[in-house]
Amino acid sequence: MTDKIASKPSMDELIRPHLLDVKTYEPIDPPELLAKRAGIPEDRVIKLNGNENPFGSSPKALEAVAKAPLHVYPDPLQRNMRAALSAYTGLGDEYLIAGAGSDELIDLLFRLFISPGDAVIDSDPTFGMYGFCARVAGADTLLVPRRADFDIDVEAIAQAAARPGAKIIFVSSPNNPTGNAVSEDQVRALLDTGLVVVVDEAYFEFSRLTVAGLVPEYENLVALRTMSKWAGLAGLRVGYGMMSPRLVNHVIDIKQPYNVNIAAEGALIASLEDSDALLRRVQAIVDERERMFRLLDSIPGVTPWPSYGNFILCSFEPGMAASVYDGLAARGIFVRRFSAPRLADSFRITVGAPHETDAVIAAMRELVAVHS
Ligand SMILES: Cc1ncc(COP(=O)(O)O)c(C=O)c1O
């Protein structure tokens, strides 16, 4: 008996070895915690760290959520959502699949293509979810540095793609957090490697740049989008992918059957029906982005990077970014810093409402002046 107990495995032996000390995703904290940290009421927090939508959700989406029949499971084949997405994207429903945020679709692509020891290609710096999912999947990430202007290095990616075990190339376009986009020619060159090319168009509505038109042409192309940013549904978790019908069917086969909940389904459909109004809000955010860019550009020591998204990356003179970030946080203004070494002197600011831009700019002017 004692022998048996002695031979019981420890928890560490049961957990998969590559997950024992996995480096997790660096998430953003919720507003109530930010408020507590700054010692201010929650309604005074200026939250510009999550690329969320300052206008909130469509009233029609809110109505759909309120009316959603929560006691009923959603349709596993997502027929109504896919029909609505078809009308919005111009692609047939067979090319479309929805996920609980585009994050879930990224994870499903790992499940579909990646075995431990396989590799994915990432253009650094970029969105942290690809690397995080790779770590969880036990995959290697081949990090290809972006060029000085943050453009992707197509030749270096093609070289990495020739490495044994390489399966997926991830490209965020516009890239979070640098704001630049890739061209169709660059994407075609990546597709010619034969690997799966995932173009993450989370910020499509702010850029109007897309490779959706190439999806019927290339079986190895996956384009991802989200309702989190332009439609203000980040908290509900709903996004979608555009890919060959063959890949859609594989994703359907492996996804959780009820992956997108019924409230999110209703909100997605209502938001697409209200897309004209939502796109007017997007235009207001784009106009505000340009105003914020000019204001940032006028602060000595600050270099804003042109952006196609709803955010702007700012680079600072060496040593300045951390103290400006801390100074903003102490004033209840939260922006996003990153652990990537190349972004040590930078942070990203989400484009919010005009009064939020004014507040962040005024605070940055003061904080930068203290430094010089
Ligand atoms: C490039 C990129 N892709 C995907 C996502 C995640 O979107 P979702 O909220 O749909 O999971 C984000 C969110 O910040 C993003 O920046």
mmCIF file of C-alpha atoms and ligand atoms in Angstrom:
data_model
loop_
_atom_site.group_PDB
_atom_site.id
_atom_site.type_symbol
_atom_site.label_atom_id
_atom_site.label_comp_id
_atom_site.label_asym_id
_atom_site.label_seq_id
_atom_site.Cartn_x
_atom_site.Cartn_y
_atom_site.Cartn_z
ATOM 1 C CA MET A 1 0.000 0.000 0.000
ATOM 2 C CA THR A 2 2.685 2.479 1.087
ATOM 3 C CA ASP A 3 4.703 1.508 -1.991
ATOM 4 C CA LYS A 4 1.765 2.368 -4.206
ATOM 5 C CA ILE A 5 1.354 5.764 -2.578
ATOM 6 C CA ALA A 6 5.079 6.390 -2.887
ATOM 7 C CA SER A 7 4.913 5.715 -6.619
ATOM 8 C CA LYS A 8 2.066 8.158 -7.248
ATOM 9 C CA PRO A 9 3.109 10.685 -9.879
ATOM 10 C CA SER A 10 3.584 14.275 -8.795
ATOM 11 C CA MET A 11 1.502 17.004 -10.393
ATOM 12 C CA ASP A 12 4.628 18.236 -12.184
ATOM 13 C CA GLU A 13 5.022 14.825 -13.780
ATOM 14 C CA LEU A 14 1.408 14.902 -14.964
ATOM 15 C CA ILE A 15 1.475 18.363 -16.519
ATOM 16 C CA ARG A 16 2.858 18.377 -20.052
ATOM 17 C CA PRO A 17 6.551 19.308 -19.696
ATOM 18 C CA HIS A 18 6.463 22.221 -22.147
ATOM 19 C CA LEU A 19 3.583 23.803 -20.201
ATOM 20 C CA LEU A 20 5.125 23.609 -16.735
ATOM 21 C CA ASP A 21 6.825 26.996 -16.980
ATOM 22 C CA VAL A 22 5.118 28.385 -20.053
ATOM 23 C CA LYS A 23 5.470 32.142 -20.503
ATOM 24 C CA THR A 24 1.910 33.352 -20.554
ATOM 25 C CA TYR A 25 0.261 36.102 -22.643
ATOM 26 C CA GLU A 26 0.723 39.579 -21.172
ATOM 27 C CA PRO A 27 -2.874 40.753 -20.836
ATOM 28 C CA ILE A 28 -4.242 44.192 -19.983
ATOM 29 C CA ASP A 29 -5.831 44.758 -16.595
ATOM 30 C CA PRO A 30 -9.544 45.558 -16.144
ATOM 31 C CA PRO A 31 -10.595 49.209 -15.549
ATOM 32 C CA GLU A 32 -11.484 48.720 -11.862
ATOM 33 C CA LEU A 33 -7.960 47.506 -11.132
ATOM 34 C CA LEU A 34 -6.430 50.386 -13.090
ATOM 35 C CA ALA A 35 -8.586 52.837 -11.113
ATOM 36 C CA LYS A 36 -7.509 51.325 -7.814
ATOM 37 C CA ARG A 37 -3.871 51.502 -8.859
ATOM 38 C CA ALA A 38 -4.135 55.190 -9.780
ATOM 39 C CA GLY A 39 -6.244 55.938 -6.681
ATOM 40 C CA ILE A 40 -9.090 57.458 -8.699
ATOM 41 C CA PRO A 41 -12.743 56.526 -9.330
ATOM 42 C CA GLU A 42 -13.270 54.114 -12.229
ATOM 43 C CA ASP A 43 -15.114 56.701 -14.329
ATOM 44 C CA ARG A 44 -12.001 58.900 -14.349
ATOM 45 C CA VAL A 45 -9.786 56.206 -15.877
ATOM 46 C CA ILE A 46 -8.658 56.970 -19.426
ATOM 47 C CA LYS A 47 -8.156 53.524 -20.877
ATOM 48 C CA LEU A 48 -6.119 53.676 -24.060
ATOM 49 C CA ASN A 49 -4.373 50.314 -23.734
ATOM 50 C CA GLY A 50 -6.699 47.776 -25.403
ATOM 51 C CA ASN A 51 -7.557 49.200 -28.831
ATOM 52 C CA GLU A 52 -11.184 49.205 -27.730
ATOM 53 C CA ASN A 53 -13.860 51.344 -29.337
ATOM 54 C CA PRO A 54 -14.614 54.642 -27.554
ATOM 55 C CA PHE A 55 -18.173 54.663 -28.953
ATOM 56 C CA GLY A 56 -19.065 51.307 -27.411
ATOM 57 C CA SER A 57 -21.317 48.832 -29.228
ATOM 58 C CA SER A 58 -24.163 49.431 -31.676
ATOM 59 C CA PRO A 59 -27.522 50.020 -29.893
ATOM 60 C CA LYS A 60 -28.889 47.305 -32.180
ATOM 61 C CA ALA A 61 -26.280 44.859 -30.899
ATOM 62 C CA LEU A 62 -27.179 45.721 -27.312
ATOM 63 C CA GLU A 63 -30.828 45.075 -28.109
ATOM 64 C CA ALA A 64 -29.960 41.734 -29.725
ATOM 65 C CA VAL A 65 -27.962 40.693 -26.658
ATOM 66 C CA ALA A 66 -30.861 41.622 -24.370
ATOM 67 C CA LYS A 67 -33.229 39.525 -26.474
ATOM 68 C CA ALA A 68 -30.931 36.516 -27.026
ATOM 69 C CA PRO A 69 -32.543 33.209 -25.951
ATOM 70 C CA LEU A 70 -29.847 32.301 -23.453
ATOM 71 C CA HIS A 71 -31.419 28.947 -22.592
ATOM 72 C CA VAL A 72 -30.852 27.602 -26.117
ATOM 73 C CA TYR A 73 -27.542 26.339 -27.547
ATOM 74 C CA PRO A 74 -26.281 28.260 -30.564
ATOM 75 C CA ASP A 75 -26.151 26.695 -34.048
ATOM 76 C CA PRO A 76 -22.845 24.738 -34.301
ATOM 77 C CA LEU A 77 -22.748 25.342 -38.047
ATOM 78 C CA GLN A 78 -23.316 29.067 -37.528
ATOM 79 C CA ARG A 79 -25.693 29.297 -40.496
ATOM 80 C CA ASN A 80 -27.178 32.726 -39.691
ATOM 81 C CA MET A 81 -23.833 34.258 -38.753
ATOM 82 C CA ARG A 82 -22.145 32.926 -41.853
ATOM 83 C CA ALA A 83 -24.962 34.228 -44.069
ATOM 84 C CA ALA A 84 -24.644 37.682 -42.474
ATOM 85 C CA LEU A 85 -20.840 37.587 -42.844
ATOM 86 C CA SER A 86 -21.260 36.542 -46.463
ATOM 87 C CA ALA A 87 -23.371 39.633 -47.174
ATOM 88 C CA TYR A 88 -20.778 41.823 -45.399
ATOM 89 C CA THR A 89 -17.614 40.338 -46.931
ATOM 90 C CA GLY A 90 -18.878 39.364 -50.387
ATOM 91 C CA LEU A 91 -17.500 35.814 -49.936
ATOM 92 C CA GLY A 92 -19.755 32.734 -49.982
ATOM 93 C CA ASP A 93 -20.696 31.278 -46.572
ATOM 94 C CA GLU A 94 -18.545 28.251 -47.338
ATOM 95 C CA TYR A 95 -15.473 30.508 -46.982
ATOM 96 C CA LEU A 96 -16.492 31.807 -43.551
ATOM 97 C CA ILE A 97 -16.264 30.607 -39.976
ATOM 98 C CA ALA A 98 -16.806 32.484 -36.704
ATOM 99 C CA GLY A 99 -14.842 32.158 -33.484
ATOM 100 C CA ALA A 100 -15.015 33.352 -29.882
ATOM 101 C CA GLY A 101 -12.835 36.289 -30.860
ATOM 102 C CA SER A 102 -10.256 35.953 -33.595
ATOM 103 C CA ASP A 103 -7.990 34.728 -30.786
ATOM 104 C CA GLU A 104 -9.939 31.482 -30.763
ATOM 105 C CA LEU A 105 -9.454 31.082 -34.495
ATOM 106 C CA ILE A 106 -5.700 31.580 -34.076
ATOM 107 C CA ASP A 107 -5.744 28.821 -31.465
ATOM 108 C CA LEU A 108 -7.825 26.545 -33.731
ATOM 109 C CA LEU A 109 -5.318 27.017 -36.547
ATOM 110 C CA PHE A 110 -2.604 25.802 -34.186
ATOM 111 C CA ARG A 111 -4.700 22.771 -33.327
ATOM 112 C CA LEU A 112 -5.285 22.040 -36.987
ATOM 113 C CA PHE A 113 -1.743 22.414 -38.267
ATOM 114 C CA ILE A 114 0.758 22.277 -35.437
ATOM 115 C CA SER A 115 2.258 19.283 -33.675
ATOM 116 C CA PRO A 116 4.824 19.817 -30.898
ATOM 117 C CA GLY A 117 8.161 20.550 -32.544
ATOM 118 C CA ASP A 118 6.643 22.215 -35.632
ATOM 119 C CA ALA A 119 7.427 25.862 -36.245
ATOM 120 C CA VAL A 120 5.563 29.058 -37.007
ATOM 121 C CA ILE A 121 7.011 32.241 -38.446
ATOM 122 C CA ASP A 122 6.404 35.563 -36.767
ATOM 123 C CA SER A 123 7.548 39.026 -37.863
ATOM 124 C CA ASP A 124 8.853 40.792 -34.776
ATOM 125 C CA PRO A 125 7.557 43.047 -33.250
ATOM 126 C CA THR A 126 3.934 42.004 -33.597
ATOM 127 C CA PHE A 127 0.798 40.869 -31.775
ATOM 128 C CA GLY A 128 1.726 38.547 -28.893
ATOM 129 C CA MET A 129 -1.003 35.969 -29.432
ATOM 130 C CA TYR A 130 0.819 34.074 -32.198
ATOM 131 C CA GLY A 131 3.891 33.483 -30.015
ATOM 132 C CA PHE A 132 1.739 32.650 -27.002
ATOM 133 C CA CYS A 133 -0.287 30.029 -28.924
ATOM 134 C CA ALA A 134 2.971 28.616 -30.281
ATOM 135 C CA ARG A 135 4.352 28.202 -26.765
ATOM 136 C CA VAL A 136 1.167 26.472 -25.607
ATOM 137 C CA ALA A 137 1.232 24.193 -28.666
ATOM 138 C CA GLY A 138 4.867 23.283 -28.047
ATOM 139 C CA ALA A 139 5.848 24.840 -31.372
ATOM 140 C CA ASP A 140 8.987 26.812 -32.160
ATOM 141 C CA THR A 141 8.598 30.410 -33.229
ATOM 142 C CA LEU A 142 10.980 31.529 -35.929
ATOM 143 C CA LEU A 143 11.200 35.251 -35.231
ATOM 144 C CA VAL A 144 12.008 37.245 -38.340
ATOM 145 C CA PRO A 145 12.894 40.855 -37.466
ATOM 146 C CA ARG A 146 10.915 43.519 -39.250
ATOM 147 C CA ARG A 147 12.906 46.135 -41.174
ATOM 148 C CA ALA A 148 13.778 49.524 -39.659
ATOM 149 C CA ASP A 149 10.422 50.944 -40.794
ATOM 150 C CA PHE A 150 8.650 47.808 -39.442
ATOM 151 C CA ASP A 151 7.892 46.463 -42.933
ATOM 152 C CA ILE A 152 8.056 42.661 -43.121
ATOM 153 C CA ASP A 153 11.177 41.059 -44.583
ATOM 154 C CA VAL A 154 9.703 38.798 -47.252
ATOM 155 C CA GLU A 155 13.047 37.242 -48.282
ATOM 156 C CA ALA A 156 13.975 36.339 -44.710
ATOM 157 C CA ILE A 157 10.497 34.893 -44.121
ATOM 158 C CA ALA A 158 10.806 32.782 -47.283
ATOM 159 C CA GLN A 159 14.155 31.472 -46.010
ATOM 160 C CA ALA A 160 12.629 30.607 -42.630
ATOM 161 C CA ALA A 161 9.736 28.923 -44.442
ATOM 162 C CA ALA A 162 12.184 26.450 -45.978
ATOM 163 C CA ARG A 163 13.143 25.195 -42.497
ATOM 164 C CA PRO A 164 11.902 21.642 -41.759
ATOM 165 C CA GLY A 165 8.729 21.692 -39.669
ATOM 166 C CA ALA A 166 7.734 25.258 -40.626
ATOM 167 C CA LYS A 167 3.977 25.341 -41.141
ATOM 168 C CA ILE A 168 2.368 28.753 -40.650
ATOM 169 C CA ILE A 169 3.399 32.335 -41.422
ATOM 170 C CA PHE A 170 1.575 34.964 -39.345
ATOM 171 C CA VAL A 171 1.244 38.535 -40.565
ATOM 172 C CA SER A 172 -0.789 41.132 -38.742
ATOM 173 C CA SER A 173 -1.894 43.795 -41.245
ATOM 174 C CA PRO A 174 -2.225 46.501 -40.099
ATOM 175 C CA ASN A 175 0.360 45.295 -37.647
ATOM 176 C CA ASN A 176 -0.386 45.621 -33.969
ATOM 177 C CA PRO A 177 1.422 47.588 -32.500
ATOM 178 C CA THR A 178 3.377 49.284 -35.289
ATOM 179 C CA GLY A 179 0.400 50.287 -37.464
ATOM 180 C CA ASN A 180 1.860 49.513 -40.907
ATOM 181 C CA ALA A 181 0.317 47.169 -43.475
ATOM 182 C CA VAL A 182 1.554 44.634 -46.030
ATOM 183 C CA SER A 183 0.915 44.848 -49.767
ATOM 184 C CA GLU A 184 -0.910 42.264 -51.844
ATOM 185 C CA ASP A 185 2.349 41.497 -53.678
ATOM 186 C CA GLN A 186 4.074 40.713 -50.383
ATOM 187 C CA VAL A 187 1.241 38.382 -49.377
ATOM 188 C CA ARG A 188 1.362 36.624 -52.759
ATOM 189 C CA ALA A 189 5.115 36.104 -52.312
ATOM 190 C CA LEU A 190 4.472 34.550 -48.885
ATOM 191 C CA LEU A 191 1.705 32.355 -50.317
ATOM 192 C CA ASP A 192 4.157 31.070 -52.911
ATOM 193 C CA THR A 193 6.139 29.406 -50.103
ATOM 194 C CA GLY A 194 3.248 26.921 -49.876
ATOM 195 C CA LEU A 195 2.941 27.338 -46.086
ATOM 196 C CA VAL A 196 -0.293 28.475 -44.485
ATOM 197 C CA VAL A 197 -0.312 32.277 -44.515
ATOM 198 C CA VAL A 198 -2.495 33.895 -41.873
ATOM 199 C CA VAL A 199 -3.174 37.567 -42.548
ATOM 200 C CA ASP A 200 -4.685 39.005 -39.393
ATOM 201 C CA GLU A 201 -6.955 41.880 -40.439
ATOM 202 C CA ALA A 202 -8.242 42.740 -36.960
ATOM 203 C CA TYR A 203 -8.067 46.443 -37.937
ATOM 204 C CA PHE A 204 -9.437 46.085 -41.479
ATOM 205 C CA GLU A 205 -12.227 48.627 -41.102
ATOM 206 C CA PHE A 206 -9.732 51.325 -40.080
ATOM 207 C CA SER A 207 -7.473 50.612 -43.067
ATOM 208 C CA ARG A 208 -9.835 49.240 -45.753
ATOM 209 C CA LEU A 209 -6.852 47.134 -46.873
ATOM 210 C CA THR A 210 -7.651 43.452 -47.290
ATOM 211 C CA VAL A 211 -6.575 40.219 -48.948
ATOM 212 C CA ALA A 212 -10.106 38.776 -48.754
ATOM 213 C CA GLY A 213 -10.258 38.845 -52.569
ATOM 214 C CA LEU A 214 -7.353 36.351 -52.719
ATOM 215 C CA VAL A 215 -9.065 33.781 -50.504
ATOM 216 C CA PRO A 216 -10.866 31.921 -53.347
ATOM 217 C CA GLU A 217 -7.570 31.840 -55.269
ATOM 218 C CA TYR A 218 -5.274 30.358 -52.573
ATOM 219 C CA GLU A 219 -6.070 27.313 -50.478
ATOM 220 C CA ASN A 220 -3.236 28.219 -48.092
ATOM 221 C CA LEU A 221 -4.518 31.714 -47.254
ATOM 222 C CA VAL A 222 -6.427 32.488 -44.063
ATOM 223 C CA ALA A 223 -7.636 36.030 -43.354
ATOM 224 C CA LEU A 224 -8.863 36.782 -39.843
ATOM 225 C CA ARG A 225 -11.057 39.621 -38.662
ATOM 226 C CA THR A 226 -12.729 40.613 -35.435
ATOM 227 C CA MET A 227 -15.851 42.420 -34.254
ATOM 228 C CA SER A 228 -13.913 43.621 -31.183
ATOM 229 C CA LYS A 229 -12.496 46.823 -32.631
ATOM 230 C CA TRP A 230 -14.674 48.429 -35.297
ATOM 231 C CA ALA A 231 -17.958 47.068 -33.894
ATOM 232 C CA GLY A 232 -17.076 47.549 -30.204
ATOM 233 C CA LEU A 233 -17.773 43.948 -29.172
ATOM 234 C CA ALA A 234 -14.425 43.124 -27.506
ATOM 235 C CA GLY A 235 -16.079 41.928 -24.292
ATOM 236 C CA LEU A 236 -18.435 39.578 -26.091
ATOM 237 C CA ARG A 237 -15.640 37.741 -27.957
ATOM 238 C CA VAL A 238 -16.559 37.302 -31.596
ATOM 239 C CA GLY A 239 -14.443 37.275 -34.730
ATOM 240 C CA TYR A 240 -14.326 35.402 -38.009
ATOM 241 C CA GLY A 241 -12.016 33.792 -40.508
ATOM 242 C CA MET A 242 -12.052 33.715 -44.297
ATOM 243 C CA MET A 243 -10.413 30.649 -45.830
ATOM 244 C CA SER A 244 -10.930 27.888 -48.372
ATOM 245 C CA PRO A 245 -14.068 25.763 -47.853
ATOM 246 C CA ARG A 246 -11.776 22.813 -47.232
ATOM 247 C CA LEU A 247 -10.104 24.574 -44.313
ATOM 248 C CA VAL A 248 -13.442 25.862 -43.022
ATOM 249 C CA ASN A 249 -14.674 22.276 -42.844
ATOM 250 C CA HIS A 250 -11.569 21.156 -40.978
ATOM 251 C CA VAL A 251 -12.003 23.988 -38.478
ATOM 252 C CA ILE A 252 -15.672 23.053 -38.035
ATOM 253 C CA ASP A 253 -14.645 19.460 -37.369
ATOM 254 C CA ILE A 254 -12.275 20.393 -34.526
ATOM 255 C CA LYS A 255 -13.900 23.434 -32.924
ATOM 256 C CA GLN A 256 -16.060 23.247 -29.835
ATOM 257 C CA PRO A 257 -19.570 22.873 -31.276
ATOM 258 C CA TYR A 258 -21.013 25.917 -29.495
ATOM 259 C CA ASN A 259 -17.906 28.073 -29.652
ATOM 260 C CA VAL A 260 -19.658 31.380 -30.345
ATOM 261 C CA ASN A 261 -22.342 32.004 -27.742
ATOM 262 C CA ILE A 262 -25.876 32.973 -28.679
ATOM 263 C CA ALA A 263 -25.591 36.563 -27.397
ATOM 264 C CA ALA A 264 -22.441 37.072 -29.476
ATOM 265 C CA GLU A 265 -24.194 35.557 -32.488
ATOM 266 C CA GLY A 266 -27.085 38.016 -32.137
ATOM 267 C CA ALA A 267 -24.713 40.933 -31.628
ATOM 268 C CA LEU A 268 -22.613 40.043 -34.669
ATOM 269 C CA ILE A 269 -25.675 39.861 -36.924
ATOM 270 C CA ALA A 270 -27.182 43.083 -35.539
ATOM 271 C CA SER A 271 -23.838 44.899 -35.869
ATOM 272 C CA LEU A 272 -23.483 43.866 -39.495
ATOM 273 C CA GLU A 273 -27.024 45.113 -40.128
ATOM 274 C CA ASP A 274 -25.963 48.390 -38.501
ATOM 275 C CA SER A 275 -22.628 48.533 -40.335
ATOM 276 C CA ASP A 276 -23.282 51.931 -41.985
ATOM 277 C CA ALA A 277 -23.609 53.599 -38.587
ATOM 278 C CA LEU A 278 -20.651 51.657 -37.167
ATOM 279 C CA LEU A 279 -18.485 52.603 -40.133
ATOM 280 C CA ARG A 280 -19.332 56.278 -39.577
ATOM 281 C CA ARG A 281 -17.903 55.837 -36.074
ATOM 282 C CA VAL A 282 -14.838 54.168 -37.605
ATOM 283 C CA GLN A 283 -14.377 57.254 -39.808
ATOM 284 C CA ALA A 284 -14.547 59.479 -36.734
ATOM 285 C CA ILE A 285 -11.856 57.331 -35.089
ATOM 286 C CA VAL A 286 -9.680 57.543 -38.210
ATOM 287 C CA ASP A 287 -10.064 61.361 -38.220
ATOM 288 C CA GLU A 288 -9.174 61.429 -34.526
ATOM 289 C CA ARG A 289 -6.150 59.220 -35.213
ATOM 290 C CA GLU A 290 -4.846 61.770 -37.696
ATOM 291 C CA ARG A 291 -5.407 64.615 -35.210
ATOM 292 C CA MET A 292 -3.643 62.631 -32.485
ATOM 293 C CA PHE A 293 -0.750 61.869 -34.838
ATOM 294 C CA ARG A 294 -0.199 65.584 -35.540
ATOM 295 C CA LEU A 295 -0.338 66.425 -31.838
ATOM 296 C CA LEU A 296 2.111 63.647 -30.913
ATOM 297 C CA ASP A 297 4.418 64.719 -33.697
ATOM 298 C CA SER A 298 4.548 68.211 -32.211
ATOM 299 C CA ILE A 299 5.953 66.954 -28.861
ATOM 300 C CA PRO A 300 9.760 67.152 -28.778
ATOM 301 C CA GLY A 301 11.444 63.778 -28.288
ATOM 302 C CA VAL A 302 8.382 61.788 -29.392
ATOM 303 C CA THR A 303 8.167 59.961 -32.723
ATOM 304 C CA PRO A 304 4.706 58.697 -33.645
ATOM 305 C CA TRP A 305 4.549 55.968 -36.302
ATOM 306 C CA PRO A 306 1.958 56.365 -39.096
ATOM 307 C CA SER A 307 -0.859 53.911 -38.473
ATOM 308 C CA TYR A 308 -3.653 52.197 -40.385
ATOM 309 C CA GLY A 309 -5.180 50.941 -37.124
ATOM 310 C CA ASN A 310 -7.057 52.556 -34.214
ATOM 311 C CA PHE A 311 -3.795 53.081 -32.317
ATOM 312 C CA ILE A 312 -0.461 54.825 -32.692
ATOM 313 C CA LEU A 313 2.942 53.521 -31.636
ATOM 314 C CA CYS A 314 5.126 56.260 -30.142
ATOM 315 C CA SER A 315 8.882 55.986 -29.836
ATOM 316 C CA PHE A 316 10.835 58.098 -27.373
ATOM 317 C CA GLU A 317 14.389 59.161 -26.864
ATOM 318 C CA PRO A 318 16.245 56.387 -24.980
ATOM 319 C CA GLY A 319 15.204 55.969 -21.343
ATOM 320 C CA MET A 320 12.129 58.193 -21.605
ATOM 321 C CA ALA A 321 9.283 55.771 -22.427
ATOM 322 C CA ALA A 322 9.136 54.031 -19.054
ATOM 323 C CA SER A 323 8.922 57.223 -16.994
ATOM 324 C CA VAL A 324 6.358 58.832 -19.324
ATOM 325 C CA TYR A 325 4.318 55.620 -19.121
ATOM 326 C CA ASP A 326 4.500 55.650 -15.304
ATOM 327 C CA GLY A 327 3.611 59.339 -15.193
ATOM 328 C CA LEU A 328 0.551 58.721 -17.371
ATOM 329 C CA ALA A 329 -0.523 55.774 -15.212
ATOM 330 C CA ALA A 330 -0.214 57.900 -12.067
ATOM 331 C CA ARG A 331 -2.625 60.369 -13.721
ATOM 332 C CA GLY A 332 -5.085 57.563 -14.535
ATOM 333 C CA ILE A 333 -4.141 57.372 -18.230
ATOM 334 C CA PHE A 334 -3.286 53.844 -19.344
ATOM 335 C CA VAL A 335 -1.414 53.058 -22.547
ATOM 336 C CA ARG A 336 0.275 49.832 -23.633
ATOM 337 C CA ARG A 337 3.928 48.955 -23.150
ATOM 338 C CA PHE A 338 5.550 45.790 -24.508
ATOM 339 C CA SER A 339 8.324 43.503 -23.375
ATOM 340 C CA ALA A 340 9.826 43.124 -26.890
ATOM 341 C CA PRO A 341 13.361 44.559 -26.668
ATOM 342 C CA ARG A 342 12.815 46.532 -29.849
ATOM 343 C CA LEU A 343 9.888 48.346 -28.221
ATOM 344 C CA ALA A 344 11.708 49.201 -24.977
ATOM 345 C CA ASP A 345 11.609 52.907 -25.885
ATOM 346 C CA SER A 346 8.043 52.880 -27.176
ATOM 347 C CA PHE A 347 4.443 52.517 -26.163
ATOM 348 C CA ARG A 348 1.135 52.240 -28.021
ATOM 349 C CA ILE A 349 -1.779 54.607 -27.539
ATOM 350 C CA THR A 350 -5.296 53.599 -28.574
ATOM 351 C CA VAL A 351 -7.274 56.285 -30.371
ATOM 352 C CA GLY A 352 -10.079 57.174 -27.988
ATOM 353 C CA ALA A 353 -12.533 60.052 -27.709
ATOM 354 C CA PRO A 354 -11.248 63.595 -28.453
ATOM 355 C CA HIS A 355 -11.193 64.582 -24.759
ATOM 356 C CA GLU A 356 -9.024 61.506 -24.079
ATOM 357 C CA THR A 357 -6.595 62.519 -26.819
ATOM 358 C CA ASP A 358 -6.422 66.012 -25.302
ATOM 359 C CA ALA A 359 -5.743 64.577 -21.846
ATOM 360 C CA VAL A 360 -2.999 62.178 -22.974
ATOM 361 C CA ILE A 361 -1.305 64.847 -25.096
ATOM 362 C CA ALA A 362 -1.344 67.448 -22.281
ATOM 363 C CA ALA A 363 0.085 64.920 -19.829
ATOM 364 C CA MET A 364 2.753 63.746 -22.276
ATOM 365 C CA ARG A 365 3.849 67.335 -22.936
ATOM 366 C CA GLU A 366 4.356 67.869 -19.212
ATOM 367 C CA LEU A 367 6.095 64.542 -18.626
ATOM 368 C CA VAL A 368 8.419 64.888 -21.603
ATOM 369 C CA ALA A 369 9.322 68.462 -20.565
ATOM 370 C CA VAL A 370 10.459 67.204 -17.143
ATOM 371 C CA HIS A 371 12.888 64.905 -18.956
ATOM 372 C CA SER A 372 14.531 67.504 -21.184
HETATM 373 C C1 LIG B 1 -3.736 41.845 -34.551
HETATM 374 C C2 LIG B 1 -4.791 41.357 -33.639
HETATM 375 N N1 LIG B 1 -5.391 40.188 -33.906
HETATM 376 C C3 LIG B 1 -6.351 39.693 -33.110
HETATM 377 C C4 LIG B 1 -6.751 40.377 -31.977
HETATM 378 C C5 LIG B 1 -7.754 39.744 -31.070
HETATM 379 O O1 LIG B 1 -9.027 39.993 -31.470
HETATM 380 P P1 LIG B 1 -10.244 39.305 -30.730
HETATM 381 O O2 LIG B 1 -10.733 40.262 -29.715
HETATM 382 O O3 LIG B 1 -11.232 39.081 -31.839
HETATM 383 O O4 LIG B 1 -9.790 38.008 -30.154
HETATM 384 C C6 LIG B 1 -6.161 41.601 -31.663
HETATM 385 C C7 LIG B 1 -6.569 42.314 -30.443
HETATM 386 O O5 LIG B 1 -5.900 43.161 -29.931
HETATM 387 C C8 LIG B 1 -5.161 42.095 -32.507
HETATM 388 O O6 LIG B 1 -4.535 43.241 -32.244
#
